[in-house]
XYZ file of N, CA, C and O in Angstrom:
304
model
N 23.969 -123.412 6.639
C 22.907 -122.421 6.638
C 21.991 -122.696 7.835
O 21.526 -123.812 8.008
N 21.731 -121.690 8.630
C 20.829 -121.873 9.781
C 19.425 -122.285 9.330
O 18.945 -121.862 8.276
N 18.792 -123.136 10.136
C 17.482 -123.667 9.773
C 16.420 -122.587 9.592
O 15.568 -122.702 8.712
N 16.459 -121.546 10.405
C 15.454 -120.491 10.281
C 15.538 -119.804 8.928
O 14.524 -119.522 8.299
N 16.761 -119.538 8.471
C 16.932 -118.919 7.159
C 16.512 -119.885 6.057
O 15.875 -119.488 5.079
N 16.853 -121.161 6.208
C 16.461 -122.171 5.221
C 14.941 -122.249 5.123
O 14.393 -122.337 4.020
N 14.262 -122.235 6.265
C 12.799 -122.256 6.257
C 12.222 -121.019 5.578
O 11.316 -121.113 4.750
N 12.761 -119.864 5.929
C 12.306 -118.612 5.314
C 12.504 -118.656 3.799
O 11.591 -118.370 3.030
N 13.708 -119.024 3.390
C 14.051 -119.045 1.976
C 13.197 -120.058 1.215
O 12.655 -119.752 0.147
N 13.048 -121.246 1.775
C 12.262 -122.283 1.125
C 10.789 -121.928 1.021
O 10.155 -122.150 -0.012
N 10.235 -121.379 2.089
C 8.820 -120.987 2.064
C 8.582 -119.882 1.045
O 7.607 -119.905 0.291
N 9.485 -118.933 1.032
C 9.355 -117.818 0.087
C 9.466 -118.325 -1.353
O 8.670 -117.947 -2.216
N 10.442 -119.190 -1.593
C 10.625 -119.741 -2.939
C 9.391 -120.532 -3.375
O 8.887 -120.318 -4.480
N 8.908 -121.413 -2.522
C 7.743 -122.222 -2.889
C 6.515 -121.354 -3.139
O 5.747 -121.604 -4.062
N 6.335 -120.344 -2.308
C 5.193 -119.443 -2.476
C 5.284 -118.694 -3.802
O 4.321 -118.629 -4.565
N 6.462 -118.124 -4.072
C 6.645 -117.372 -5.320
C 6.563 -118.288 -6.537
O 5.993 -117.918 -7.558
N 7.134 -119.469 -6.426
C 7.126 -120.430 -7.533
C 5.692 -120.835 -7.861
O 5.309 -120.860 -9.034
N 4.900 -121.122 -6.849
C 3.510 -121.527 -7.071
C 2.678 -120.364 -7.591
O 1.784 -120.556 -8.411
N 2.968 -119.161 -7.111
C 2.246 -117.976 -7.556
C 2.561 -117.681 -9.018
O 1.686 -117.352 -9.795
N 3.846 -117.825 -9.378
C 4.296 -117.545 -10.735
C 3.745 -118.585 -11.708
O 3.310 -118.255 -12.788
N 3.793 -119.849 -11.289
C 3.311 -120.926 -12.155
C 4.130 -121.019 -13.429
O 5.283 -120.629 -13.471
N 3.510 -121.520 -14.454
C 4.172 -121.570 -15.746
C 5.164 -122.707 -15.882
O 5.127 -123.686 -15.158
N 6.056 -122.531 -16.831
C 7.008 -123.592 -17.157
C 8.253 -123.530 -16.269
O 8.374 -122.690 -15.383
N 9.153 -124.426 -16.549
C 10.379 -124.545 -15.751
C 11.204 -123.267 -15.807
O 11.791 -122.864 -14.808
N 11.236 -122.611 -16.954
C 12.031 -121.385 -17.096
C 11.541 -120.306 -16.141
O 12.353 -119.605 -15.518
N 10.232 -120.157 -15.998
C 9.688 -119.161 -15.072
C 10.070 -119.478 -13.633
O 10.414 -118.589 -12.865
N 10.011 -120.767 -13.268
C 10.366 -121.164 -11.907
C 11.851 -120.942 -11.654
O 12.247 -120.561 -10.560
N 12.671 -121.170 -12.676
C 14.109 -120.934 -12.512
C 14.381 -119.460 -12.315
O 15.252 -119.082 -11.535
N 13.625 -118.598 -13.033
C 13.795 -117.157 -12.856
C 13.457 -116.728 -11.431
O 14.127 -115.872 -10.862
N 12.413 -117.322 -10.872
C 12.045 -117.032 -9.481
C 13.217 -117.398 -8.563
O 13.599 -116.624 -7.697
N 13.779 -118.589 -8.779
C 14.917 -119.035 -7.975
C 16.126 -118.144 -8.139
O 16.798 -117.803 -7.161
N 16.412 -117.734 -9.361
C 17.559 -116.851 -9.615
C 17.367 -115.487 -8.965
O 18.296 -114.943 -8.366
N 16.165 -114.929 -9.107
C 15.890 -113.613 -8.506
C 16.014 -113.662 -6.988
O 16.644 -112.799 -6.369
N 15.427 -114.675 -6.393
C 15.476 -114.814 -4.943
C 16.911 -115.057 -4.473
O 17.355 -114.475 -3.478
N 17.639 -115.879 -5.204
C 19.043 -116.159 -4.864
C 19.866 -114.872 -4.910
O 20.655 -114.598 -3.998
N 19.670 -114.105 -5.946
C 20.417 -112.846 -6.083
C 20.093 -111.893 -4.933
O 20.988 -111.289 -4.347
N 18.817 -111.782 -4.588
C 18.402 -110.882 -3.502
C 18.921 -111.322 -2.135
O 19.159 -110.479 -1.268
N 19.083 -112.629 -1.939
C 19.510 -113.151 -0.635
C 21.005 -113.454 -0.562
O 21.510 -113.837 0.485
N 21.702 -113.351 -1.687
C 23.140 -113.575 -1.684
C 23.536 -115.042 -1.595
O 24.558 -115.384 -0.995
N 22.713 -115.918 -2.187
C 23.007 -117.351 -2.213
C 22.858 -117.834 -3.648
O 22.423 -117.086 -4.527
N 23.185 -119.094 -3.888
C 23.036 -119.642 -5.238
C 21.587 -120.068 -5.485
O 20.821 -120.300 -4.548
N 21.239 -120.173 -6.766
C 19.883 -120.612 -7.108
C 19.659 -122.055 -6.660
O 18.549 -122.431 -6.274
N 20.717 -122.856 -6.671
C 20.609 -124.250 -6.206
C 20.301 -124.286 -4.705
O 19.534 -125.138 -4.253
N 20.867 -123.369 -3.944
C 20.569 -123.279 -2.512
C 19.097 -122.965 -2.297
O 18.448 -123.539 -1.425
N 18.570 -122.076 -3.118
C 17.152 -121.714 -3.029
C 16.282 -122.929 -3.344
O 15.316 -123.216 -2.630
N 16.627 -123.672 -4.398
C 15.850 -124.860 -4.773
C 15.899 -125.923 -3.675
O 14.881 -126.553 -3.362
N 17.085 -126.117 -3.093
C 17.206 -127.104 -2.004
C 16.393 -126.674 -0.793
O 15.775 -127.512 -0.123
N 16.374 -125.384 -0.504
C 15.580 -124.885 0.624
C 14.097 -125.133 0.372
O 13.353 -125.508 1.287
N 13.658 -124.949 -0.876
C 12.270 -125.239 -1.223
C 11.935 -126.711 -1.046
O 10.874 -127.061 -0.522
N 12.852 -127.577 -1.458
C 12.643 -129.020 -1.294
C 12.626 -129.394 0.188
O 11.842 -130.245 0.615
N 13.480 -128.746 0.983
C 13.533 -128.993 2.427
C 12.181 -128.657 3.064
O 11.653 -129.433 3.859
N 11.628 -127.518 2.692
C 10.342 -127.095 3.261
C 9.227 -128.059 2.844
O 8.388 -128.437 3.661
N 9.242 -128.478 1.592
C 8.225 -129.424 1.119
C 8.317 -130.746 1.874
O 7.301 -131.305 2.288
N 9.530 -131.244 2.050
C 9.725 -132.504 2.779
C 9.300 -132.356 4.236
O 8.682 -133.257 4.812
N 9.614 -131.224 4.814
C 9.247 -130.994 6.212
C 7.728 -130.982 6.389
O 7.207 -131.478 7.389
N 7.014 -130.432 5.414
C 5.545 -130.436 5.480
C 5.007 -131.864 5.499
O 4.101 -132.180 6.259
N 5.576 -132.713 4.654
C 5.138 -134.110 4.597
C 5.404 -134.790 5.937
O 4.552 -135.511 6.467
N 6.582 -134.570 6.492
C 6.937 -135.174 7.781
C 6.023 -134.656 8.884
O 5.540 -135.439 9.710
N 5.766 -133.353 8.897
C 4.888 -132.782 9.921
C 3.492 -133.390 9.862
O 2.906 -133.729 10.887
N 2.964 -133.540 8.646
C 1.630 -134.149 8.494
C 1.637 -135.599 8.965
O 0.707 -136.050 9.634
N 2.689 -136.322 8.601
C 2.788 -137.727 9.004
C 2.870 -137.854 10.517
O 2.222 -138.724 11.113
N 3.670 -137.016 11.140
C 3.808 -137.059 12.592
C 2.481 -136.720 13.268
O 2.117 -137.329 14.268
N 1.763 -135.772 12.726
C 0.465 -135.406 13.281
C -0.503 -136.589 13.198
O -1.200 -136.906 14.168
N -0.508 -137.252 12.042
C -1.387 -138.418 11.883
C -0.996 -139.543 12.835
O -1.871 -140.201 13.414
N 0.296 -139.787 13.002
C 0.743 -140.814 13.946
C 0.339 -140.469 15.373
O -0.048 -141.332 16.156
N 0.434 -139.204 15.716
C 0.024 -138.744 17.039
C -1.458 -139.024 17.268
O -1.852 -139.528 18.331
N -2.281 -138.715 16.267
C -3.719 -138.955 16.404
C -4.024 -140.444 16.548
O -4.893 -140.830 17.337
N -3.315 -141.275 15.800
C -3.506 -142.729 15.905
C -3.103 -143.207 17.294
O -3.807 -144.014 17.912
N -1.990 -142.707 17.804
C -1.528 -143.105 19.139
C -2.539 -142.705 20.214
O -2.838 -143.500 21.129
N -3.084 -141.517 20.103
C -4.099 -141.060 21.061
C -5.314 -141.974 21.004
O -5.869 -142.363 22.035
N -5.721 -142.331 19.801
C -6.873 -143.219 19.618
C -6.611 -144.590 20.252
O -7.479 -145.150 20.936
N -5.425 -145.126 20.054
C -5.065 -146.427 20.627
C -5.069 -146.351 22.145
O -5.577 -147.252 22.832
N -4.506 -145.307 22.703
C -4.459 -145.123 24.158
C -5.861 -145.053 24.735
O -6.159 -145.648 25.767
N -6.723 -144.315 24.064
C -8.105 -144.166 24.556
C -8.874 -145.479 24.540
O -9.749 -145.713 25.360
N -8.552 -146.363 23.586
C -9.270 -147.640 23.481
C -8.782 -148.671 24.498
O -9.435 -149.696 24.680
N -7.698 -148.420 25.158
C -7.161 -149.388 26.125
C -7.927 -149.367 27.407
O -8.479 -148.566 27.959
């Protein structure tokens, strides 16, 4: 699956899942509906959501490391 589609699918799933809230059954329905509309499996949708969540954590970490590196360089 191309990364752009994975990002789109994961972002959409996470947004809809958070908007829907509720229990696990409601979140699964969001995944099933989105999977059906996009022509993929519900597991693919869930993995795309996890990919986007992990990428956010990595992006934040990289940003923080960048700021620390800039600070270290400036103090030299």
